Every structure is written in structure tokens, then in C-alpha cells.
XYZ file of C-alpha atoms in Angstrom:
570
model
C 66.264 87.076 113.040
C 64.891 90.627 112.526
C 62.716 91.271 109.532
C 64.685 92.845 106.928
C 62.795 95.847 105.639
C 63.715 96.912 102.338
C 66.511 100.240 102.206
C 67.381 102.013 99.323
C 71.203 101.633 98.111
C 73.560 103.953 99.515
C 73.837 106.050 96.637
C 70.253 106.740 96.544
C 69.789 107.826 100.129
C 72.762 109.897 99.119
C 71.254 111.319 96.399
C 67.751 111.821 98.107
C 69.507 113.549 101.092
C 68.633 117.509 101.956
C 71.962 119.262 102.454
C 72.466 122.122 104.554
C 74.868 124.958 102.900
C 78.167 124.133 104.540
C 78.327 127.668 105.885
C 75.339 126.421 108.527
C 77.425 123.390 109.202
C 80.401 125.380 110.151
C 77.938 127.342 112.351
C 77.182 124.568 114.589
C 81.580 123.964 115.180
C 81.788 127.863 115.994
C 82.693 128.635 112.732
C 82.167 131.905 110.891
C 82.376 132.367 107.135
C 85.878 134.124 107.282
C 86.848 130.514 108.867
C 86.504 128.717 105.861
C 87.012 128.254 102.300
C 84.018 127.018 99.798
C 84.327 124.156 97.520
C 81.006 124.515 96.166
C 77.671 124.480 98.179
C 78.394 121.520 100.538
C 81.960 121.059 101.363
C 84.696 123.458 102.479
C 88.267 123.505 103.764
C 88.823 124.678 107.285
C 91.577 127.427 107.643
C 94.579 126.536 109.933
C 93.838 129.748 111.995
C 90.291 128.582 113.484
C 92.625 126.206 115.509
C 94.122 129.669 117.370
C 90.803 131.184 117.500
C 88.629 128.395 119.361
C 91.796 127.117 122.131
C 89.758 128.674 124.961
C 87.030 126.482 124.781
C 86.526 123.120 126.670
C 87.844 119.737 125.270
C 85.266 118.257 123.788
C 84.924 113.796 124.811
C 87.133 112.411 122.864
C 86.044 108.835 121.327
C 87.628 106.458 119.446
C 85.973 103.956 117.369
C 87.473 100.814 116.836
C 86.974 97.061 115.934
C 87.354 93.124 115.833
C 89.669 91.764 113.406
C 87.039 92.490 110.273
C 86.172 90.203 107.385
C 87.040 90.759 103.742
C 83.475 93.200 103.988
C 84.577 95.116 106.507
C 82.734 95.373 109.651
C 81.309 99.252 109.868
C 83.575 100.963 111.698
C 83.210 104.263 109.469
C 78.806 103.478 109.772
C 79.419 103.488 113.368
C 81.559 106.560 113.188
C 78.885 108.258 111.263
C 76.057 106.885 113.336
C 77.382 107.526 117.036
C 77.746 111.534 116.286
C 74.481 111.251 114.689
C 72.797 109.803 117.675
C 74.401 112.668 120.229
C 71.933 114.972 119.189
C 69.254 112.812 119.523
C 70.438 112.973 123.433
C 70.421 116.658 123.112
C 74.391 117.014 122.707
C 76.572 118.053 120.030
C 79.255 115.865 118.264
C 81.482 116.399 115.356
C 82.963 113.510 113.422
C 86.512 113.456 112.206
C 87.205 110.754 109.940
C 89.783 109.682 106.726
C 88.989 110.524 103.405
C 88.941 107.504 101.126
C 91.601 106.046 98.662
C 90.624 105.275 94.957
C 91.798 101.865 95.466
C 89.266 100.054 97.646
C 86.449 102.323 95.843
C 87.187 100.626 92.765
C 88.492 97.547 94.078
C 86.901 95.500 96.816
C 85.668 97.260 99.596
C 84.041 100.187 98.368
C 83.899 103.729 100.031
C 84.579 104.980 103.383
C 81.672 107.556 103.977
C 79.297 105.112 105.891
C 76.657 103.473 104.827
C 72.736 103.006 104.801
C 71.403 106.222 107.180
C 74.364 106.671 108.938
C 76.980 108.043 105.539
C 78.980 111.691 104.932
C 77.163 113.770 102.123
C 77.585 114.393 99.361
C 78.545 110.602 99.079
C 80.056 110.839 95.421
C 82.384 113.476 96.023
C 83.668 112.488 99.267
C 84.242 108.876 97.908
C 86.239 110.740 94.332
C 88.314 113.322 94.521
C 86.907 115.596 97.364
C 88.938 118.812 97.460
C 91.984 117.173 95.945
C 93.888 115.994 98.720
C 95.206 112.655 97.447
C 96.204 113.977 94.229
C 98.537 116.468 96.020
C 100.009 113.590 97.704
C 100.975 112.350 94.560
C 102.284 114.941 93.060
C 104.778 115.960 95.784
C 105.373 112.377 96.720
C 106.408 111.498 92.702
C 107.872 115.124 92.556
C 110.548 113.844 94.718
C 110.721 110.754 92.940
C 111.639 112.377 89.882
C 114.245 114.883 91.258
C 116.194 111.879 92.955
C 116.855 110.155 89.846
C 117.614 113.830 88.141
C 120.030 114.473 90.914
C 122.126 111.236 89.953
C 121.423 111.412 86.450
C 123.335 114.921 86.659
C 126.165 113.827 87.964
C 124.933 112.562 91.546
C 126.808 115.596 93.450
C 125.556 114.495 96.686
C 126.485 110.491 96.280
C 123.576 108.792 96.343
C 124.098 104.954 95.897
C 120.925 104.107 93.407
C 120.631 101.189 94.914
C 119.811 102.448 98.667
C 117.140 104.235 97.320
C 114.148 103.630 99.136
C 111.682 106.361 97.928
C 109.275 104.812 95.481
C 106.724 106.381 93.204
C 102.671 106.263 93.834
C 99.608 106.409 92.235
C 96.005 105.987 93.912
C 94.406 103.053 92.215
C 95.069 99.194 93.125
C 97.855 98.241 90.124
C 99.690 95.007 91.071
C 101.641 95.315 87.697
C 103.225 98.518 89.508
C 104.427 96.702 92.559
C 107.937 96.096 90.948
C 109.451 97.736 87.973
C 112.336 98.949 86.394
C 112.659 102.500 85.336
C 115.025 104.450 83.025
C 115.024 101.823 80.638
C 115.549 103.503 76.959
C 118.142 105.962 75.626
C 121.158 107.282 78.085
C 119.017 110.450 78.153
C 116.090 108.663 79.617
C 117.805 108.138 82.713
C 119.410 105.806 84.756
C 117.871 102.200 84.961
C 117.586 101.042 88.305
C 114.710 98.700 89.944
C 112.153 100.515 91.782
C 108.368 100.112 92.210
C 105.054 102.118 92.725
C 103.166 102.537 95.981
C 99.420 103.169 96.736
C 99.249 106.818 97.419
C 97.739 106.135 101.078
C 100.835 104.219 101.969
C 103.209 107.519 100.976
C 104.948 109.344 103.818
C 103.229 112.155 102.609
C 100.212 110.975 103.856
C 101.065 110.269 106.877
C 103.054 113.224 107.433
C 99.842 115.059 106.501
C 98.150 113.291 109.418
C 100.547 114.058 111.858
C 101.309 117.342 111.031
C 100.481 120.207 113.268
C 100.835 123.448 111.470
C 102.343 124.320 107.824
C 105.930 125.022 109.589
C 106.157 121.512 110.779
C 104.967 120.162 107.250
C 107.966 121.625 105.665
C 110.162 120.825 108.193
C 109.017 117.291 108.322
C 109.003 117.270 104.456
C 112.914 117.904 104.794
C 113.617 115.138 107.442
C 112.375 112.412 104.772
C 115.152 110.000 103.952
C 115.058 108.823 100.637
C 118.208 106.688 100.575
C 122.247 106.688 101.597
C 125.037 107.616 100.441
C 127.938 105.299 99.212
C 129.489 105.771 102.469
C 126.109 104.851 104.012
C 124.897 108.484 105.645
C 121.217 109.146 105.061
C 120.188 111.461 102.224
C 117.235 113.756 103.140
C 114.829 115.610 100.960
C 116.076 118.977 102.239
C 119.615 117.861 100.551
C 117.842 117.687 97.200
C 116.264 120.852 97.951
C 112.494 119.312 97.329
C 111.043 120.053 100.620
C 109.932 123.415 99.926
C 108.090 122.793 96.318
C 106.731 119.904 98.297
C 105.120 121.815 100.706
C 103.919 124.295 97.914
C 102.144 121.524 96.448
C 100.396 120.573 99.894
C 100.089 124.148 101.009
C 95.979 123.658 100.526
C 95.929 120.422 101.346
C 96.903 120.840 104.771
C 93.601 122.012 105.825
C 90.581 119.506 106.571
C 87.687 119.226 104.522
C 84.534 120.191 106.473
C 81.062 118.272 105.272
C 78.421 117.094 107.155
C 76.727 113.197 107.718
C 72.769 112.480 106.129
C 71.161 114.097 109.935
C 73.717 117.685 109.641
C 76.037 116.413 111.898
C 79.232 118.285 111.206
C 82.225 116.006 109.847
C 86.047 116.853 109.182
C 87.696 114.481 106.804
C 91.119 115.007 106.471
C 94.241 112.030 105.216
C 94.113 108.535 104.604
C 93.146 105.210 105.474
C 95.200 101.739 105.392
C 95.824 100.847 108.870
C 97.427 97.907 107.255
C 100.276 99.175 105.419
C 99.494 103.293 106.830
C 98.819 104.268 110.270
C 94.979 104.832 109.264
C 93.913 107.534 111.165
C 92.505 111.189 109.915
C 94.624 114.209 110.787
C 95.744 115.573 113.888
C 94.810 119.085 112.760
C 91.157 118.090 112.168
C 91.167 116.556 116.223
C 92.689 119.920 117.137
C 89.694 121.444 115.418
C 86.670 119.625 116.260
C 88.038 118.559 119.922
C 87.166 122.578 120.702
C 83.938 121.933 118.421
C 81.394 120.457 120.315
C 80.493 117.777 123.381
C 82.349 114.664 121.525
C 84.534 114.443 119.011
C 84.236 110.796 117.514
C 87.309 110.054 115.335
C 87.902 106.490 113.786
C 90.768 104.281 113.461
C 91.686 101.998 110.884
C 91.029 97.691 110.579
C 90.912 96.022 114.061
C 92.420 97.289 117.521
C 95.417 94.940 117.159
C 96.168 97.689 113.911
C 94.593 101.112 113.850
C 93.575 101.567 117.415
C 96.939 100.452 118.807
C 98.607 103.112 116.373
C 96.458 105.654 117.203
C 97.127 105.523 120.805
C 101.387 105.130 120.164
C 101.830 107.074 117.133
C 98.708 110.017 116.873
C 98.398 110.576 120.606
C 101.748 111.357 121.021
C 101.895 113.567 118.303
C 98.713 115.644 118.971
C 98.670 115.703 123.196
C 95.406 114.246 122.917
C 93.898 111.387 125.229
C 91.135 109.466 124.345
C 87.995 108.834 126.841
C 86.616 105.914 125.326
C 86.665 103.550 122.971
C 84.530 101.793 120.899
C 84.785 98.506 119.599
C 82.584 97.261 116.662
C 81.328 94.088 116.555
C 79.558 91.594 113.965
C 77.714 88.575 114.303
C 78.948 87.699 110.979
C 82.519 88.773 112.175
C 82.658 86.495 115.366
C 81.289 83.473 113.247
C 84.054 83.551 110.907
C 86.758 84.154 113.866
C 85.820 80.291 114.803
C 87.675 79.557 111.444
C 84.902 77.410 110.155
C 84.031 79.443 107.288
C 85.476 81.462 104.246
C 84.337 84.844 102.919
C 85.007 85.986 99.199
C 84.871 89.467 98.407
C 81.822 89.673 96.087
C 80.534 86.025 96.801
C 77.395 85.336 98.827
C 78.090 84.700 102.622
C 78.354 80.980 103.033
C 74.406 79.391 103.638
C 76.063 77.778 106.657
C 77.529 81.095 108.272
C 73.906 82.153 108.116
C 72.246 79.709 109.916
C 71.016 80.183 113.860
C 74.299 79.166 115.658
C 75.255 81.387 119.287
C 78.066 78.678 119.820
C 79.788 80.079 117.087
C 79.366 83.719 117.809
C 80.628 82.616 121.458
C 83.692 80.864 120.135
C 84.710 83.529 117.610
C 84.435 85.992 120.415
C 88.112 84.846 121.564
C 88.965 87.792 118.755
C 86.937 90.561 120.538
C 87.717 89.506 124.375
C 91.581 89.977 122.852
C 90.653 93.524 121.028
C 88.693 94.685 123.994
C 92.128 93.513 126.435
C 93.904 95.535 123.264
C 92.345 98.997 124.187
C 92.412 98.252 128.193
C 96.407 97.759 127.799
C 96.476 101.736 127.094
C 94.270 102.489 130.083
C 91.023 103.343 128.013
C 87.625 102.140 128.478
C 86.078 100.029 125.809
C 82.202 99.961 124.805
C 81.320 96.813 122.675
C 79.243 98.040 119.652
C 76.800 95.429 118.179
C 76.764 96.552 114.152
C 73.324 94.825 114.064
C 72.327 93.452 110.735
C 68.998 91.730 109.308
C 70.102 88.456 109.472
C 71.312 88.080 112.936
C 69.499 85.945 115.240
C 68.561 86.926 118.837
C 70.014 84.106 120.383
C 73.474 85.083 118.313
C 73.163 89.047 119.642
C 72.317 87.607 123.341
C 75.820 85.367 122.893
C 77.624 88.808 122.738
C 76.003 90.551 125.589
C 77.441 86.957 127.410
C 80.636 87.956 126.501
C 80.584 91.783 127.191
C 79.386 90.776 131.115
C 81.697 88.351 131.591
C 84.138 91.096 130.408
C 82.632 93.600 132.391
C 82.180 96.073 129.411
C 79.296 97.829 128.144
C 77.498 96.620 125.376
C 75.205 98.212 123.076
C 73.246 96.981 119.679
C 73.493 99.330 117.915
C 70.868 99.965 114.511
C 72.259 102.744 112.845
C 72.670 101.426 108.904
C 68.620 101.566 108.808
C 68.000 103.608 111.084
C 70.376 106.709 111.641
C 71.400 108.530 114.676
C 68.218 106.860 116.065
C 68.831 103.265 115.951
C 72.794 104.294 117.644
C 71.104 106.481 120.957
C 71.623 103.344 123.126
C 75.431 103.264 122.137
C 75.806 106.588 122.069
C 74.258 106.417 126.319
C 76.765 104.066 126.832
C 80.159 105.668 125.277
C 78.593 108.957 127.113
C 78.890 106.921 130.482
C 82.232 105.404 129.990
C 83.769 108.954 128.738
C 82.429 110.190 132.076
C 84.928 107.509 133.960
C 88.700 108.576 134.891
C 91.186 107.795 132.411
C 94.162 105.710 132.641
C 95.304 106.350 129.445
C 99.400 105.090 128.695
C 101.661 104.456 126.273
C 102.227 100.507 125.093
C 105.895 101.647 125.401
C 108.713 103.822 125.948
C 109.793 105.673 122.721
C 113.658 105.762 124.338
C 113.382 101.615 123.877
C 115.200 100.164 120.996
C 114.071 99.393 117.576
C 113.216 95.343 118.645
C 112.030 95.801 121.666
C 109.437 97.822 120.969
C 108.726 95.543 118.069
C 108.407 92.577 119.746
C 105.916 94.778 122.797
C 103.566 95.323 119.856
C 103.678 91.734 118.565
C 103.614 89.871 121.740
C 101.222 92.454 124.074
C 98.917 93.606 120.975
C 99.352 90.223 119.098
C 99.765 87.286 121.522
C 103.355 85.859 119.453
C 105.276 84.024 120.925
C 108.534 85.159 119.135
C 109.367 87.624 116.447
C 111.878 86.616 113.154
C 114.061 88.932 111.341
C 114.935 88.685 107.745
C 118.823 89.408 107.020
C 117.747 92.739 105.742
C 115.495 93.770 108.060
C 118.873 92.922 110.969
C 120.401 95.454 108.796
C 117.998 97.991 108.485
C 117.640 98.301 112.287
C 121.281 98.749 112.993
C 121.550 101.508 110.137
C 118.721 102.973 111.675
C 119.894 102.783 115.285
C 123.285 103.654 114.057
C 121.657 107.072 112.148
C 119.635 108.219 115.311
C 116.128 107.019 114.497
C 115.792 104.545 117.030
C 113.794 107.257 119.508
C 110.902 106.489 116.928
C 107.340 104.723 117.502
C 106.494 101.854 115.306
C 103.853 101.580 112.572
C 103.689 98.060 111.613
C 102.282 96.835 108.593
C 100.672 93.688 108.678
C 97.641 91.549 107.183
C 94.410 93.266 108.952
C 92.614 90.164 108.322
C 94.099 88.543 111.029
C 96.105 88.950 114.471
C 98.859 87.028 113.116
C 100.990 87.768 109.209
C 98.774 85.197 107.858
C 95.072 86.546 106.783
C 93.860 82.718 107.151
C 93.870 82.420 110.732
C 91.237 83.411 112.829
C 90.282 84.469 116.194
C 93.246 84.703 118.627
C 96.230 82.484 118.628
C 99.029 83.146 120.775
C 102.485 81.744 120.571
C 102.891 82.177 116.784
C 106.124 83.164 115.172
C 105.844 87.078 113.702
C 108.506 86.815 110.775
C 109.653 90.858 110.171
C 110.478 90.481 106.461
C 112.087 94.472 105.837
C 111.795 97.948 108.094
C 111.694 101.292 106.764
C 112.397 104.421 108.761
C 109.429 107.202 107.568
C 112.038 110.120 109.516
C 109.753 112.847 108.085
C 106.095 111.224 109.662
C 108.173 110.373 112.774
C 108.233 106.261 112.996
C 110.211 102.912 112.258
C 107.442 101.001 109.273
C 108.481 97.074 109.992
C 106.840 95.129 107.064
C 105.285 91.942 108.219
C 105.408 88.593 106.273
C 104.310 89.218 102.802
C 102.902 92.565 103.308
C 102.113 94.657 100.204
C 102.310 97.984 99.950
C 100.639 98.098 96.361
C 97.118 96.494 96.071
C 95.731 94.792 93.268
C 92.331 94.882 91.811
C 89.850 91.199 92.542
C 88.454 89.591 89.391
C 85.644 92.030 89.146
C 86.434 95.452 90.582
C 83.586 97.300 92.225
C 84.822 100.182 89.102
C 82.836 97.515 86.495
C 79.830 98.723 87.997
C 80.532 102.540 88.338
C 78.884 105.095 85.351
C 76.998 107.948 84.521
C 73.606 108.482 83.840
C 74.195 110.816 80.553
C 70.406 111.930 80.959
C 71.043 113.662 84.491
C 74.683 113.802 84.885
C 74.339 111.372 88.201
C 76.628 108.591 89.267
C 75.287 105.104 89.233
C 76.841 102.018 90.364
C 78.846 103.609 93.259
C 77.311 101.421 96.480
């Protein structure tokens, strides 16, 4: 076991951090002033036209970083992100990080923030982990702006036919609110509307979000704001947001949105942050726009994708690949000692409870067994041609013998392996990874498709759940049987699929561990996002609002009234 030196909380290496203006930061990408648009002293929003201005210079390597089925704790992936494009320049290369700009509901929930951690975070850590430029509260207004002019439309006389109860556009909000999850609305006076049942969203999970990810210029926003379907008629023909004549205001209220946030990591190393996590119940990856930019940026672009490979890496190579025309060169999968010891199913973790004294004991036999999870995430990437570098996300209490267990592993696999020390020690403690993903972005690519788009709706379904997942069979609920054939029937069934299912597992239920094969995957309901561009199948008991745990992480969260700082957050 290494000896655990003492590190300051997040928040105070945040706070002790020495910023460079973000005009200097923008310097490094090939950025001038006239490029970008000020949000105070350290963060700015790149303008759309820098992508036209740097297209005749090289790709930059493009890496992925992925991961193992994580615990409750998450496993780093965002650290790693942060650390890897730190440690480039320590090899004399430059990098530029593009990765997804936190929701309000793990930050004050469970998990915390997405900027990284330790030496490897995104500065300034308080801002990027709020309300940043705004971003997320745009999404909510044009998502609920919607909202509120379908049930106008019918409550004026429904000119278009809209029957209430096909309506599949739901309201959001950007906190974890269970109580939300199911509602009825309209309730009240004849003027208050129509009452109908509905239910609120997590913002992250809105098709605005993901059509901000996807998007590749401000046209194509407003066109694919008009393609949304937010229900049928009574003779059962989609109704579109362009029908209701929303589109345009929605893009109004998105029209600064669409361009990425530039800031920079704890070592200066420019990062874009641009749209949402949620690889669970999202497709949880950052914007194409932001690849488009920082791909022309530097020597790497490192990008990040949601959860494990069996979720965010497999929809960033079907769903964001396609859409931006880029192909990855590596991959990077992250990897905990703590993570492969619970993947033997042994042992329970409770967000906000002390590991279990057991899971911290000397065992490599456990770390050996739970690796069944990362031999089937590494085979996960490998499926879409791309070369995989195991990342060891080394913490203080792992033993030698338990690191050694995963090097095992990563020969037998024949993948390179790196332990990697970034969380105490920065771009530093990541140089040995970052040698390793330089190597296997040197290597040819392979990179594919898991399947063809012209497949139908079930097919490619059941490619996902049996190649990605190892299932044996896939269920459909009555409604979900439906749902396909309207959508087939309509002329979505040329779309990729975004399923949303547990992350804490490769199966729909977050108890079981490691990787089973053979299991039934029961498809409870499928939505068709038309304006993002893919079929959403919802997976056993999927939720698409979160609730808050017993003591939210927002308990701790204040202000020091003396100097105006915030305490509490990490």
C-alpha cells in the first residue's frame, strides 16, 4: 500500500490555483481575441467561426477516455481526462481537453462535480461545477418553452389535433426531484389549462441537450429543433415542433449557448466544456462543435465519455462519430482497484458510507476475479476497431500485489497498461499513460460501426445488448412493440440507438457485477429523439428523473460571508 500523503480538498487546490487570463489560454489553441467572447477573467465562449478559420491545420490524436463499469463513487474518468492532457506537455506536446459540463443534480446529490479532482481538475472549480456561462439553464428554458406552448396549442382549440395523451414531451428542471418524476398538470380552474398526466425530466436527459451535442452549426440547431416530435395526432401522424412554430424562439434561446466554453485545467492546459453528462439516461458525451474545435487545436485532443464502455464509449463511437466524421485513435479505459474488487460481487458500496473494512484489505484474487468487467470493456472498445490503453486510477490504499494483478490481466490481454498518479500528482504522476496512449494513437486504425444504421429498430437493439452486453435475449414491453412499429411506420427507423440503462452494471439490474452473459434485457418503453437523431429504448426501471440520497452533498455546500468563497463544494 502506498503511503498516503496528506492533499488538500479539491476546493482548496482550486482556490489556491494561479489562473492564466483566458485570452493566453486561447493563445495556446490558435486563438486570437476576436475568436472569443469573455465571461470574466478565466472563462470564455468560443465563436462558431474559429471552426472555418483553423480547417487547414492537421487533425490533432484523437483520444477517448473511457471506463469499467464504475461504483456508486465513480471511478475518475473526468481526473483522467484532466490528467492525460496535463501530462502531454510534460512530454513536450500539446493537448486540449474537451469534456461535459456538469448537471446540478449529481453536484448536489451523490456524486459531486465533474471538473476532476485532486491536481488533475478544470479551474475555476466553482463556476464550472454552477452555472458556468449558462448553458443548462438555456436548455431549460427552450426545452419547458415548448412544453408550455403544446398545452397552449390544445388549450386554444388544438388546431393541429394533438391527442393529449400521445404527448411525449415532458418538462425539466436541473436538480435531482423524485417528487417531479410523475405529475399531473392543469389541475385548477378551466383557464388553468387542460389536466393531463405528465412528468418532469432532469435537464441533461432533454433532447435539447443532446441536440446541442450533436449539433454542427446554428443552421442545423434550428433545423433539428423543428424535427422534434412531441406527440401524434388523433389519427396517429407525428406532431413536430416546427408545426407549433417553437423551433425558431427555441433556437433564440440557445443562440449563445451553442458555442463551447473555453477554460483551462490547474497546469494551463486548455479545456472546452460544452453539453451534458448522463451516459445513463443521455448519450454523455461533450459537443461535437467543441471536437471540431480543439481536434485542429493541438497534438491530442482527449475528450471523455460517459459511465463504463458498455454505455458512453459505445455511444460515442455509434451516435457522436457518425455525426461529427471523426475517428478516434485510442482509447482509454480507467481502471480501479476498488472497482475490480466490487465487480467479484462480494461487497456493497453506499454513497457516503465508508468503503467496506473488508474491500480494503490486501486481496489480488479479487482484483483478478473482478477483472471479468474490464477484459469485457476492453473487448467493448476492440469491437469498433480502436485500440484500448488500460489506465490504473491509482489510489493510496491499493496494494502492490492488487496493481501487479491488473498488469496480469492487461498482458494476457495484450493491452497496454499504465498506473497512472495523477489525483496527487498532476500531469506528472499521468506521463507514463500519457507514453502509452501516444504509442497506441501512433497504430493504424480499424475503427467501425457496431452496426448498420439501415438495420431495423430490434435488431440493432438486440446488437447493442448482446455484442456490448453479453444477453442472451432481449424482452419487449407491449408498449415498447408499439412504439417501434409507429416509429418504423413514421420513417425513424434509419436512426442509431441511445439506450438508457443502469450504469452500475452490464445488465438492467445495478446489483450485478462483473460480466454475466446470457441474461434477459427487458426493453420496458422507446422514445424516438427525431431532432438529436436516435431511437432512446428505456431499459428495465430506468429513470429519467433522479432523486436526491438521504444526505445530499448540497447539506454541506455554503458561503463564507467573510470572503465571499464557497465552502463545502468537494
Amino acid at each position: 500500500m502506498a503511503v498516503e500523503k496528506t492533499i488538500p480538498s479539491d476546493i482548496e487546490i482550486a482556490q489556491a490555483a494561479r489562473l492564466e487570463p483566458i485570452e493566453a489560454i486561447a493563445e495556446k489553441m490558435g486563438l486570437g481575441r476576436d475568436d472569443i467572447e469573455l465571461y470574466g477573467d478565466y472563462m470564455a465562449k468560443i465563436k462558431l467561426e474559429a471552426i472555418e478559420r483553423l480547417q487547414d491545420r492537421p487533425n490533432a490524436r484523437y483520444v477517448v477516455v473511457t471506463a469499467v463499469t464504475p461504483t456508486p463513487l465513480g471511478e475518475g474518468k473526468s481526473t483522467t481526462t484532466v490528467g492525460l492532457g496535463q501530462a502531454f506537455h510534460h512530454m513536450g506536446k500539446t493537448a486540449v481537453i474537451a469534456i461535459r459540463q456538469p448537471s446540478q443534480g449529481p453536484t448536489f446529490g451523490i456524486k459531486g462535480g465533474a471538473a476532476g479532482g485532486g491536481y488533475s481538475q478544470v479551474v475555476p472549480m466553482e463556476q464550472f461545477n454552477l452555472h458556468l456561462t449558462g448553458d443548462i439553464h438555456a436548455i431549460t428554458a427552450a426545452n419547458n418553452l415548448l412544453a408550455a406552448m403544446i398545452d397552449n396549442h390544445i388549450y386554444h382549440g388544438n388546431a393541429l389535433g394533438i391527442d393529449p395523451y400521445s404527448i411525449t414531451w415532458r418538462r425539466v428542471l436541473d436538480v435531482s426531484d423524485r417528487e417531479l418524476r410523475n405529475i399531473v398538470a392543469g389541475l385548477g380552474a378551466r383557464s388553468d389549462g387542460r389536466p393531463r398526466q405528465t412528468g418532469f425530466d432532469i435537464t441533461v436527459a432533454s433532447e435539447v441537450m443532446a441536440i446541442l451535442a450533436l449539433t454542427t452549426s446554428l443552421r442545423d440547431m434550428r433545423e433539428r429543433f423543428g424535427r422534434i416530435v412531441i406527440g401524434h395526432t388523433y389519427d396517429k401522424k407525428p406532431v413536430t415542433a416546427e408545426e407549433l412554430r417553437a423551433a425558431g424562439a427555441m433556437t433564440v434561446l440557445m443562440k449563445e449557448a451553442i458555442k463551447p466554453n473555453l477554460l483551462q485545467t490547474l497546469e494551463r492546459t486548455p479545456a472546452l466544456v460544452h453539453a451534458g453528462p448522463f451516459a445513463n439516461i443521455a448519450h454523455g458525451n461533450s459537443s461535437v462543435l467543441a471536437d471540431r474545435i480543439g481536434i485542429k487545436a493541438a497534438d491530442f485532443l482527449v475528450t471523455e465519455a460517459g459511465f463504463g464502455a458498455d454505455i458512453g464509449a459505445e455511444k460515442f463511437f455509434n451516435i457522436k462519430c457518425r455525426t461529427s466524421g471523426l475517428r478516434p485513435d485510442a482509447a482509454v479505459v480507467v481502471a480501479t482497484v476498488r472497482a475490480l474488487k466490487l465487480h467479484t460481487g462480494k461487497y456493497r458500496v453506499t454513497p457516503g458510507r465508508p468503503l467496506p473494512e473488508e474491500m480494503l484489505q490486501e486481496n489480488p484474487d479479487d482484483v483478478y476475479q473482478g477483472a471479468s468487467n474490464l477484459r469485457k470493456q476492453v473487448e467493448n472498445v476492440r469491437k469498433h476497431g480502436v485500440t484500448p490503453v488500460i489506465c490504473i486510477n491509482h489510489f493510496a490504499t491499493d496494494y502492490e500485489s492488487e496493481v501487479e494483478a491488473i498488469f496480469t490481466v492487461a498482458r494476457e490481454l495484450g493491452v497496454r497498461c499504465a498506473l497512472s498518479n495523477h489525483w496527487a500528482e498532476g500531469g506528472a504522476g499521468a506521463v507514463d499513460l500519457a507514453r502509452a496512449v501516444a504509442e497506441a494513437a501512433d497504430e493504424p486504425s480499424d475503427f467501425h460501426f457496431l452496426y448498420e444504421l439501415e438495420r431495423p429498430i430490434k435488431e440493432k437493439i438486440e446488437t447493442i445488448a448482446r455484442e456490448i452486453y453479453g444477453a442472451g435475449e432481449v424482452t419487449y414491453d407491449r408498449v415498447a412493440e408499439r412504439q417501434i412499429r409507429e416509429y418504423e411506420r413514421n420513417g425513424f427507423g434509419h436512426l442509431p440507438i441511445c439506450m438508457a440503462k443502469t450504469h452500475l452494471s452490464l445488465t438492467a439490474d445495478p446489483s450485478v457485477k462483473g460480466a454475466p452473459t446470457g441474461f434477459t434485457l427487458p426493453i420496458r418503453e422507446v422514445r424516438a429523439s427525431v431532432g438529436a437523431g436516435f431511437i432512446y429504448p428505456l431499459v428495465g426501471e430506468m429513470r429519467t428523473m433522479p432523486g436526491l440520497p438521504s444526505h445530499p452533498a448540497a447539506e454541506r455546500v455554503d458561503i463564507d460571508l467573510e470572503t465571499g468563497r464557497v465552502v463545502g463544494l468537494f
